[in-house]
């Protein structure tokens, strides 16, 4: 292919003007808006109006929306409408942010994309069709699938391994058709362009001057723009004297890049981070260059034009070439140089990663809870418009933190605080909303039990005579434990009907003066139940967990010969501990009677912080000096055992006499009584860790060693959507670090008979550095003297204690296959717990029977291989008929009126790949009317694109030619006119659902 003559003689350069605007990173959103971001849109719009040939692409919607709502004048708004119609301003990606691809969950990627797309469609009738993922640190195979599902025609990435990029560049393989999902394959493939070595910034070196070129507006200044408008590092202006030299420099770079691609169309990004805040000086200089090169195009062999991303891709598409297919392999991890493996950020700022996921999960629960309330209680007293604002505050915060310097942990401390504050504020709002809905529904029932208050956790301990309200946000029946902090052991727990509920109380691992009450809850899909906690009345008491403390063991003198083993058992597993070391020894799968050796230890990688001494670790990079070092010389052990649960508490000390432990593991094994569906609970070995504070320049890992013959093969997930195979690779440099991968939700190792599955509630770096081994990085604390890191406060001196949770499942492949998808989501979406106090002094000892059994009156339940991914009321005011929506915008009607509460957004995802499981990989028929009957009578269902802006019947994506599919055609998918849909493996189907007005 590389030997074919170049299509069409002279080269065409597409100059794409852009500003890469990080939503966070070094400066907060507010600081950025003030210093430069607002000026980008104000001055770019003004300059585009002055020259018909000028163009610009806008990317991150968070900044644009803030400008639109707080800064833009009516005239500027009219101009934006006009420029969009003329195709001279183009929104690419269109999400709130440019999301990270390594450590984000698919739900949150979709959320932030949907947030931005909803705004653009409602305001402009505009639907982005191209991506511009120029800065995320490595590329996931989930992203091309999402962008295809959103209706995109082409995808663009940049950061992939330096050595791989060099090879692809040399062989003209930077462009291909990517089939990111093995199950969806060509149906959701997308043409993908990898940027060349110059990436998204204009090369600024000028051979004829020691000043840089092409950045005529200079660099943005913080906190304030300069009063005189003179910025640092403004490029040499274009003059008659240097015009020819400037043109030669630009043409030489265009020709160098053209040699790396198959067509004569050259994408020439013009811009970089924080550019175009003074667009006037930018365009006035570039105009001269563009005109001059085009006047002398015969001599230069190049023509130049201002362009949008769609102009470039349209030109490549029109060449009608045949492209190679790339399979579902991703581009992770990412190394930019031999000693720069960007695998540290998989774990950086673990607390932020955890809070971002908890916020996402609470939003998921709040959305379905509010949707049901609006549908079932049209007369309810909770103000819908206020409720929507409460939900929107959390949608905005969860979207914002998906930015590639947000959840990645690669931001400065003040920006981390900004993300945390926005997440906490949004979570507070949604908890308040959920509590007010419960309060309203219960008081409306008028059954003599009136709440004096409903509040969410964190606002006090429920003492006796409290209600616990538990909402299951998943569309499956779940049986699990919820934990409530209480102040005494003597109590009973009852359900709504006055029946005793199994529960266990034991002294808390947090403080000796409080107790943890574990309540066994069985709740149907999208439903809630109320449990009352009563002081002991002589009747049935909860089970009590009793403590046995073992002597602290010195690992350096442990007697290897004489093992003193003791088992902890439930119906699924026997876990054996060794009293000589207080460490785990083995696990037996009781179903198959298979025993595997199983030990766990905490280790630390020591890393360098002095640039004079060699490569460093920082927020981004992980660069270990040597192998990881064991951290503890002594282990303490306490076993809390009760009828429902056994908790093994292990404390790791740096030596036998140390006062405080640095590490702890709490391992829980559950026993489920007769009459409950205990399959998931029984197969769950739950581990919670306490790690920190660490010493400086330490990276903490938990290494699990097993007797499985895994041949050092690891499997990790892409964004909780699909699995990737990770064979261990040896490199000349940095082998440890380059074999680290992100685990967003799932990782596993296996041999021919047995699989060990890890499920996580936040992202971690994970690796298999030896046969039968898997290690998880739990925490990092770093400091270095690299001037750039110091200037930007990016040194990750994180002295926190982190408390991540991982669930382990051990068993045959068939068993783990049937459990891990549902278990992963059960960990992600644990029930939401709220507390209510009864008013009135004459509380009944046992609550009277309620008028109706509230448990099953309107459950929403899907089969176990499907996941109800979204059930929400977005509130958008746009018409789902495109012609109508465009018409109303032209007539200036957009943004009028209240939010639309009649449209419900529904997404259903098939959890399995083709061929992954004989039963669970089958397509599933779903009748949406009957699925949602508890919410009312469905009158209409419209199938939409992933973010809701396209009717799938009118969506025609470009079909790029490949050797396998030589015909050039558009994609269409079979859709269903009625409410019965068949969901195939890995599909994510999106619908607007309308109900009969009550």
PDB file of C-alpha atoms in Angstrom, residues 446-683:
ATOM      1  CA  UNK A 446     -51.242   8.425  55.983  1.00  0.00           C
ATOM      2  CA  UNK A 447     -50.793   5.172  57.836  1.00  0.00           C
ATOM      3  CA  UNK A 448     -50.171   6.610  61.250  1.00  0.00           C
ATOM      4  CA  UNK A 449     -46.381   6.525  60.952  1.00  0.00           C
ATOM      5  CA  UNK A 450     -45.275  10.004  60.142  1.00  0.00           C
ATOM      6  CA  UNK A 451     -41.624  10.742  59.749  1.00  0.00           C
ATOM      7  CA  UNK A 452     -40.357  13.658  61.740  1.00  0.00           C
ATOM      8  CA  UNK A 453     -37.307  13.606  59.498  1.00  0.00           C
ATOM      9  CA  UNK A 454     -35.513  11.614  56.860  1.00  0.00           C
ATOM     10  CA  UNK A 455     -31.803  12.050  56.551  1.00  0.00           C
ATOM     11  CA  UNK A 456     -28.879  10.392  54.869  1.00  0.00           C
ATOM     12  CA  UNK A 457     -25.765   8.872  56.339  1.00  0.00           C
ATOM     13  CA  UNK A 458     -23.160  11.064  57.906  1.00  0.00           C
ATOM     14  CA  UNK A 459     -25.706  13.037  59.866  1.00  0.00           C
ATOM     15  CA  UNK A 460     -25.846  10.885  62.955  1.00  0.00           C
ATOM     16  CA  UNK A 461     -26.089   7.333  64.246  1.00  0.00           C
ATOM     17  CA  UNK A 462     -29.482   5.705  64.265  1.00  0.00           C
ATOM     18  CA  UNK A 463     -30.211   4.742  67.822  1.00  0.00           C
ATOM     19  CA  UNK A 464     -33.143   2.628  68.793  1.00  0.00           C
ATOM     20  CA  UNK A 465     -36.511   3.518  67.262  1.00  0.00           C
ATOM     21  CA  UNK A 466     -35.072   4.508  63.934  1.00  0.00           C
ATOM     22  CA  UNK A 467     -36.001   3.473  60.456  1.00  0.00           C
ATOM     23  CA  UNK A 468     -33.461   2.447  57.883  1.00  0.00           C
ATOM     24  CA  UNK A 469     -34.668   2.962  54.320  1.00  0.00           C
ATOM     25  CA  UNK A 470     -32.731   0.903  51.754  1.00  0.00           C
ATOM     26  CA  UNK A 471     -33.053   1.501  47.994  1.00  0.00           C
ATOM     27  CA  UNK A 472     -31.809  -1.045  45.450  1.00  0.00           C
ATOM     28  CA  UNK A 473     -30.798   0.911  42.314  1.00  0.00           C
ATOM     29  CA  UNK A 474     -30.276  -2.215  40.175  1.00  0.00           C
ATOM     30  CA  UNK A 475     -32.990  -3.791  38.031  1.00  0.00           C
ATOM     31  CA  UNK A 476     -32.430  -7.202  39.608  1.00  0.00           C
ATOM     32  CA  UNK A 477     -33.584  -8.735  42.869  1.00  0.00           C
ATOM     33  CA  UNK A 478     -30.649  -8.412  45.229  1.00  0.00           C
ATOM     34  CA  UNK A 479     -29.754 -10.090  48.504  1.00  0.00           C
ATOM     35  CA  UNK A 480     -26.918  -8.372  50.320  1.00  0.00           C
ATOM     36  CA  UNK A 481     -25.855  -6.819  53.598  1.00  0.00           C
ATOM     37  CA  UNK A 482     -26.042  -3.145  54.462  1.00  0.00           C
ATOM     38  CA  UNK A 483     -23.991  -1.802  57.346  1.00  0.00           C
ATOM     39  CA  UNK A 484     -25.284   0.703  59.877  1.00  0.00           C
ATOM     40  CA  UNK A 485     -23.277   2.216  62.705  1.00  0.00           C
ATOM     41  CA  UNK A 486     -25.051   1.799  66.082  1.00  0.00           C
ATOM     42  CA  UNK A 487     -24.257   2.573  69.707  1.00  0.00           C
ATOM     43  CA  UNK A 488     -25.191  -0.691  71.411  1.00  0.00           C
ATOM     44  CA  UNK A 489     -25.351  -4.445  70.862  1.00  0.00           C
ATOM     45  CA  UNK A 490     -28.816  -4.988  72.314  1.00  0.00           C
ATOM     46  CA  UNK A 491     -31.342  -4.585  69.506  1.00  0.00           C
ATOM     47  CA  UNK A 492     -33.729  -6.211  67.066  1.00  0.00           C
ATOM     48  CA  UNK A 493     -34.430  -5.476  63.401  1.00  0.00           C
ATOM     49  CA  UNK A 494     -37.880  -5.774  61.768  1.00  0.00           C
ATOM     50  CA  UNK A 495     -39.210  -5.312  58.245  1.00  0.00           C
ATOM     51  CA  UNK A 496     -42.366  -3.402  57.181  1.00  0.00           C
ATOM     52  CA  UNK A 497     -44.604  -6.297  58.173  1.00  0.00           C
ATOM     53  CA  UNK A 498     -43.132  -6.659  61.638  1.00  0.00           C
ATOM     54  CA  UNK A 499     -41.142  -9.793  60.783  1.00  0.00           C
ATOM     55  CA  UNK A 500     -37.730 -10.218  62.338  1.00  0.00           C
ATOM     56  CA  UNK A 501     -34.849  -9.668  59.880  1.00  0.00           C
ATOM     57  CA  UNK A 502     -31.487 -11.536  60.105  1.00  0.00           C
ATOM     58  CA  UNK A 503     -28.754  -9.176  61.297  1.00  0.00           C
ATOM     59  CA  UNK A 504     -25.411  -9.319  63.074  1.00  0.00           C
ATOM     60  CA  UNK A 505     -23.812  -6.737  65.316  1.00  0.00           C
ATOM     61  CA  UNK A 506     -20.171  -6.558  66.356  1.00  0.00           C
ATOM     62  CA  UNK A 507     -17.657  -4.074  67.675  1.00  0.00           C
ATOM     63  CA  UNK A 508     -16.619  -1.675  64.937  1.00  0.00           C
ATOM     64  CA  UNK A 509     -13.221  -1.826  63.319  1.00  0.00           C
ATOM     65  CA  UNK A 510     -13.223   1.994  63.429  1.00  0.00           C
ATOM     66  CA  UNK A 511     -13.630   2.556  67.160  1.00  0.00           C
ATOM     67  CA  UNK A 512     -14.222   0.270  70.150  1.00  0.00           C
ATOM     68  CA  UNK A 513     -17.122   2.386  71.455  1.00  0.00           C
ATOM     69  CA  UNK A 514     -19.371   1.872  68.426  1.00  0.00           C
ATOM     70  CA  UNK A 515     -20.812  -1.184  66.733  1.00  0.00           C
ATOM     71  CA  UNK A 516     -21.393  -2.234  63.136  1.00  0.00           C
ATOM     72  CA  UNK A 517     -24.846  -3.655  62.462  1.00  0.00           C
ATOM     73  CA  UNK A 518     -25.022  -5.833  59.331  1.00  0.00           C
ATOM     74  CA  UNK A 519     -28.626  -6.211  58.089  1.00  0.00           C
ATOM     75  CA  UNK A 520     -29.475  -8.866  55.498  1.00  0.00           C
ATOM     76  CA  UNK A 521     -31.690  -7.176  52.895  1.00  0.00           C
ATOM     77  CA  UNK A 522     -33.605  -8.784  50.036  1.00  0.00           C
ATOM     78  CA  UNK A 523     -34.968  -6.113  47.713  1.00  0.00           C
ATOM     79  CA  UNK A 524     -36.498  -6.359  44.266  1.00  0.00           C
ATOM     80  CA  UNK A 525     -35.360  -4.256  41.317  1.00  0.00           C
ATOM     81  CA  UNK A 526     -35.498  -0.441  41.643  1.00  0.00           C
ATOM     82  CA  UNK A 527     -37.403  -0.749  44.898  1.00  0.00           C
ATOM     83  CA  UNK A 528     -36.886   0.265  48.486  1.00  0.00           C
ATOM     84  CA  UNK A 529     -37.680  -1.294  51.836  1.00  0.00           C
ATOM     85  CA  UNK A 530     -37.890   0.029  55.354  1.00  0.00           C
ATOM     86  CA  UNK A 531     -36.397  -1.699  58.349  1.00  0.00           C
ATOM     87  CA  UNK A 532     -36.907  -0.627  61.931  1.00  0.00           C
ATOM     88  CA  UNK A 533     -34.171  -0.932  64.519  1.00  0.00           C
ATOM     89  CA  UNK A 534     -35.687  -1.455  67.993  1.00  0.00           C
ATOM     90  CA  UNK A 535     -34.150  -1.690  71.445  1.00  0.00           C
ATOM     91  CA  UNK A 536     -34.162  -5.279  72.627  1.00  0.00           C
ATOM     92  CA  UNK A 537     -37.649  -6.191  73.851  1.00  0.00           C
ATOM     93  CA  UNK A 538     -36.996  -9.679  75.115  1.00  0.00           C
ATOM     94  CA  UNK A 539     -37.940 -11.160  71.745  1.00  0.00           C
ATOM     95  CA  UNK A 540     -35.617 -12.005  68.910  1.00  0.00           C
ATOM     96  CA  UNK A 541     -32.206 -10.375  69.159  1.00  0.00           C
ATOM     97  CA  UNK A 542     -29.728  -9.876  66.361  1.00  0.00           C
ATOM     98  CA  UNK A 543     -26.759 -12.267  66.126  1.00  0.00           C
ATOM     99  CA  UNK A 544     -23.653 -11.075  67.916  1.00  0.00           C
ATOM    100  CA  UNK A 545     -20.185 -11.353  66.387  1.00  0.00           C
ATOM    101  CA  UNK A 546     -17.615 -12.493  68.953  1.00  0.00           C
ATOM    102  CA  UNK A 547     -13.953 -11.546  68.819  1.00  0.00           C
ATOM    103  CA  UNK A 548     -10.918 -13.817  69.136  1.00  0.00           C
ATOM    104  CA  UNK A 549      -7.580 -11.992  69.141  1.00  0.00           C
ATOM    105  CA  UNK A 550      -4.433 -13.868  68.142  1.00  0.00           C
ATOM    106  CA  UNK A 551      -0.922 -13.037  69.238  1.00  0.00           C
ATOM    107  CA  UNK A 552       1.042 -10.722  66.961  1.00  0.00           C
ATOM    108  CA  UNK A 553       3.460 -12.832  64.918  1.00  0.00           C
ATOM    109  CA  UNK A 554       7.015 -11.964  63.980  1.00  0.00           C
ATOM    110  CA  UNK A 555       7.350 -12.940  60.312  1.00  0.00           C
ATOM    111  CA  UNK A 556      11.136 -12.939  60.416  1.00  0.00           C
ATOM    112  CA  UNK A 557      11.117 -15.768  63.014  1.00  0.00           C
ATOM    113  CA  UNK A 558       8.033 -17.662  61.879  1.00  0.00           C
ATOM    114  CA  UNK A 559       8.394 -21.413  62.275  1.00  0.00           C
ATOM    115  CA  UNK A 560       8.167 -22.633  58.681  1.00  0.00           C
ATOM    116  CA  UNK A 561       8.142 -26.297  59.712  1.00  0.00           C
ATOM    117  CA  UNK A 562       5.160 -26.316  62.062  1.00  0.00           C
ATOM    118  CA  UNK A 563       2.127 -24.817  60.429  1.00  0.00           C
ATOM    119  CA  UNK A 564      -0.825 -24.149  62.747  1.00  0.00           C
ATOM    120  CA  UNK A 565      -3.746 -23.887  60.370  1.00  0.00           C
ATOM    121  CA  UNK A 566      -7.326 -22.893  61.142  1.00  0.00           C
ATOM    122  CA  UNK A 567     -10.256 -22.654  58.701  1.00  0.00           C
ATOM    123  CA  UNK A 568     -12.978 -20.058  58.167  1.00  0.00           C
ATOM    124  CA  UNK A 569     -15.883 -21.597  56.274  1.00  0.00           C
ATOM    125  CA  UNK A 570     -19.134 -20.751  54.480  1.00  0.00           C
ATOM    126  CA  UNK A 571     -21.164 -22.758  51.949  1.00  0.00           C
ATOM    127  CA  UNK A 572     -18.867 -21.855  49.044  1.00  0.00           C
ATOM    128  CA  UNK A 573     -15.345 -21.507  50.431  1.00  0.00           C
ATOM    129  CA  UNK A 574     -12.987 -22.661  53.088  1.00  0.00           C
ATOM    130  CA  UNK A 575     -10.290 -20.079  53.774  1.00  0.00           C
ATOM    131  CA  UNK A 576      -7.351 -21.370  55.798  1.00  0.00           C
ATOM    132  CA  UNK A 577      -5.084 -19.136  57.903  1.00  0.00           C
ATOM    133  CA  UNK A 578      -1.741 -19.993  59.448  1.00  0.00           C
ATOM    134  CA  UNK A 579      -1.412 -18.987  63.108  1.00  0.00           C
ATOM    135  CA  UNK A 580       2.370 -19.044  62.816  1.00  0.00           C
ATOM    136  CA  UNK A 581       2.279 -16.037  60.509  1.00  0.00           C
ATOM    137  CA  UNK A 582      -1.307 -14.775  60.877  1.00  0.00           C
ATOM    138  CA  UNK A 583      -1.421 -14.821  57.063  1.00  0.00           C
ATOM    139  CA  UNK A 584      -3.812 -16.494  54.654  1.00  0.00           C
ATOM    140  CA  UNK A 585      -2.628 -19.905  53.534  1.00  0.00           C
ATOM    141  CA  UNK A 586      -5.113 -21.413  51.058  1.00  0.00           C
ATOM    142  CA  UNK A 587      -8.664 -21.286  49.718  1.00  0.00           C
ATOM    143  CA  UNK A 588     -10.802 -24.289  48.843  1.00  0.00           C
ATOM    144  CA  UNK A 589     -13.688 -23.999  46.396  1.00  0.00           C
ATOM    145  CA  UNK A 590     -16.182 -26.305  48.137  1.00  0.00           C
ATOM    146  CA  UNK A 591     -18.167 -26.947  44.956  1.00  0.00           C
ATOM    147  CA  UNK A 592     -15.253 -28.604  43.135  1.00  0.00           C
ATOM    148  CA  UNK A 593     -13.136 -29.391  46.223  1.00  0.00           C
ATOM    149  CA  UNK A 594     -10.253 -27.638  44.443  1.00  0.00           C
ATOM    150  CA  UNK A 595      -7.703 -26.094  46.851  1.00  0.00           C
ATOM    151  CA  UNK A 596      -5.275 -23.387  45.768  1.00  0.00           C
ATOM    152  CA  UNK A 597      -2.401 -21.984  47.785  1.00  0.00           C
ATOM    153  CA  UNK A 598      -3.249 -18.350  48.435  1.00  0.00           C
ATOM    154  CA  UNK A 599      -1.070 -15.798  50.220  1.00  0.00           C
ATOM    155  CA  UNK A 600      -1.257 -12.021  50.313  1.00  0.00           C
ATOM    156  CA  UNK A 601       1.400  -9.487  51.237  1.00  0.00           C
ATOM    157  CA  UNK A 602       1.817  -5.730  51.139  1.00  0.00           C
ATOM    158  CA  UNK A 603       4.914  -4.456  49.389  1.00  0.00           C
ATOM    159  CA  UNK A 604       6.226  -1.061  48.346  1.00  0.00           C
ATOM    160  CA  UNK A 605       8.098   0.041  45.267  1.00  0.00           C
ATOM    161  CA  UNK A 606      10.729   2.597  46.213  1.00  0.00           C
ATOM    162  CA  UNK A 607      11.008   5.310  43.595  1.00  0.00           C
ATOM    163  CA  UNK A 608      13.400   8.122  42.829  1.00  0.00           C
ATOM    164  CA  UNK A 609      12.459  11.776  43.327  1.00  0.00           C
ATOM    165  CA  UNK A 610      15.739  13.382  42.306  1.00  0.00           C
ATOM    166  CA  UNK A 611      16.037  14.131  38.592  1.00  0.00           C
ATOM    167  CA  UNK A 612      19.838  14.206  38.907  1.00  0.00           C
ATOM    168  CA  UNK A 613      19.775  10.554  39.940  1.00  0.00           C
ATOM    169  CA  UNK A 614      17.651   9.227  37.094  1.00  0.00           C
ATOM    170  CA  UNK A 615      14.042   8.818  35.967  1.00  0.00           C
ATOM    171  CA  UNK A 616      11.323   9.792  38.456  1.00  0.00           C
ATOM    172  CA  UNK A 617       7.822   8.679  39.408  1.00  0.00           C
ATOM    173  CA  UNK A 618       5.132  11.376  39.496  1.00  0.00           C
ATOM    174  CA  UNK A 619       1.334  11.764  39.158  1.00  0.00           C
ATOM    175  CA  UNK A 620       1.611  10.295  35.637  1.00  0.00           C
ATOM    176  CA  UNK A 621       4.651   8.007  35.504  1.00  0.00           C
ATOM    177  CA  UNK A 622       5.452   4.934  37.555  1.00  0.00           C
ATOM    178  CA  UNK A 623       9.219   4.318  37.485  1.00  0.00           C
ATOM    179  CA  UNK A 624      10.316   1.830  40.135  1.00  0.00           C
ATOM    180  CA  UNK A 625      13.998   1.624  41.148  1.00  0.00           C
ATOM    181  CA  UNK A 626      13.923  -2.142  41.716  1.00  0.00           C
ATOM    182  CA  UNK A 627      11.621  -4.934  42.802  1.00  0.00           C
ATOM    183  CA  UNK A 628       8.976  -4.223  45.415  1.00  0.00           C
ATOM    184  CA  UNK A 629      10.047  -4.579  49.051  1.00  0.00           C
ATOM    185  CA  UNK A 630       8.001  -6.307  51.789  1.00  0.00           C
ATOM    186  CA  UNK A 631       6.799  -3.732  54.317  1.00  0.00           C
ATOM    187  CA  UNK A 632       5.795  -5.575  57.439  1.00  0.00           C
ATOM    188  CA  UNK A 633       7.799  -7.746  59.783  1.00  0.00           C
ATOM    189  CA  UNK A 634       4.851  -8.530  62.064  1.00  0.00           C
ATOM    190  CA  UNK A 635       1.155  -9.297  61.654  1.00  0.00           C
ATOM    191  CA  UNK A 636      -1.685  -9.033  64.182  1.00  0.00           C
ATOM    192  CA  UNK A 637      -4.912 -11.003  63.767  1.00  0.00           C
ATOM    193  CA  UNK A 638      -8.431 -10.739  65.130  1.00  0.00           C
ATOM    194  CA  UNK A 639     -11.361 -12.905  64.024  1.00  0.00           C
ATOM    195  CA  UNK A 640     -14.949 -11.680  64.513  1.00  0.00           C
ATOM    196  CA  UNK A 641     -17.273 -14.624  64.046  1.00  0.00           C
ATOM    197  CA  UNK A 642     -21.059 -14.727  64.012  1.00  0.00           C
ATOM    198  CA  UNK A 643     -23.843 -16.714  62.405  1.00  0.00           C
ATOM    199  CA  UNK A 644     -24.113 -14.509  59.300  1.00  0.00           C
ATOM    200  CA  UNK A 645     -20.583 -13.320  58.777  1.00  0.00           C
ATOM    201  CA  UNK A 646     -16.990 -13.890  59.762  1.00  0.00           C
ATOM    202  CA  UNK A 647     -14.614 -10.942  59.531  1.00  0.00           C
ATOM    203  CA  UNK A 648     -10.875 -11.551  59.639  1.00  0.00           C
ATOM    204  CA  UNK A 649      -8.934  -8.421  60.619  1.00  0.00           C
ATOM    205  CA  UNK A 650      -5.225  -8.480  59.823  1.00  0.00           C
ATOM    206  CA  UNK A 651      -2.921  -5.654  60.898  1.00  0.00           C
ATOM    207  CA  UNK A 652       0.520  -5.236  59.347  1.00  0.00           C
ATOM    208  CA  UNK A 653       3.276  -3.613  61.420  1.00  0.00           C
ATOM    209  CA  UNK A 654       6.758  -2.540  60.374  1.00  0.00           C
ATOM    210  CA  UNK A 655       8.124  -4.581  63.341  1.00  0.00           C
ATOM    211  CA  UNK A 656       6.985  -6.559  66.367  1.00  0.00           C
ATOM    212  CA  UNK A 657       7.066  -3.588  68.758  1.00  0.00           C
ATOM    213  CA  UNK A 658       5.485  -0.913  66.501  1.00  0.00           C
ATOM    214  CA  UNK A 659       2.543   0.911  68.039  1.00  0.00           C
ATOM    215  CA  UNK A 660       0.652   1.690  64.839  1.00  0.00           C
ATOM    216  CA  UNK A 661      -0.036  -0.392  61.780  1.00  0.00           C
ATOM    217  CA  UNK A 662       0.443   1.077  58.285  1.00  0.00           C
ATOM    218  CA  UNK A 663      -1.666  -1.546  56.530  1.00  0.00           C
ATOM    219  CA  UNK A 664      -4.768  -3.535  57.412  1.00  0.00           C
ATOM    220  CA  UNK A 665      -7.011  -6.021  55.589  1.00  0.00           C
ATOM    221  CA  UNK A 666     -10.571  -6.802  56.616  1.00  0.00           C
ATOM    222  CA  UNK A 667     -11.747 -10.005  54.908  1.00  0.00           C
ATOM    223  CA  UNK A 668     -15.460 -10.881  55.147  1.00  0.00           C
ATOM    224  CA  UNK A 669     -17.112 -14.184  54.388  1.00  0.00           C
ATOM    225  CA  UNK A 670     -20.914 -14.387  54.460  1.00  0.00           C
ATOM    226  CA  UNK A 671     -23.297 -17.203  55.402  1.00  0.00           C
ATOM    227  CA  UNK A 672     -26.818 -16.804  54.100  1.00  0.00           C
ATOM    228  CA  UNK A 673     -29.749 -18.382  55.983  1.00  0.00           C
ATOM    229  CA  UNK A 674     -32.273 -20.708  54.330  1.00  0.00           C
ATOM    230  CA  UNK A 675     -34.944 -18.983  52.299  1.00  0.00           C
ATOM    231  CA  UNK A 676     -32.643 -16.286  50.896  1.00  0.00           C
ATOM    232  CA  UNK A 677     -30.955 -16.310  47.481  1.00  0.00           C
ATOM    233  CA  UNK A 678     -27.365 -16.355  48.621  1.00  0.00           C
ATOM    234  CA  UNK A 679     -25.557 -17.224  45.406  1.00  0.00           C
ATOM    235  CA  UNK A 680     -23.754 -13.900  44.933  1.00  0.00           C
ATOM    236  CA  UNK A 681     -23.149 -13.325  48.639  1.00  0.00           C
ATOM    237  CA  UNK A 682     -21.799 -16.800  49.250  1.00  0.00           C
ATOM    238  CA  UNK A 683     -19.281 -16.539  46.379  1.00  0.00           C
TER     239      UNK A 683
END
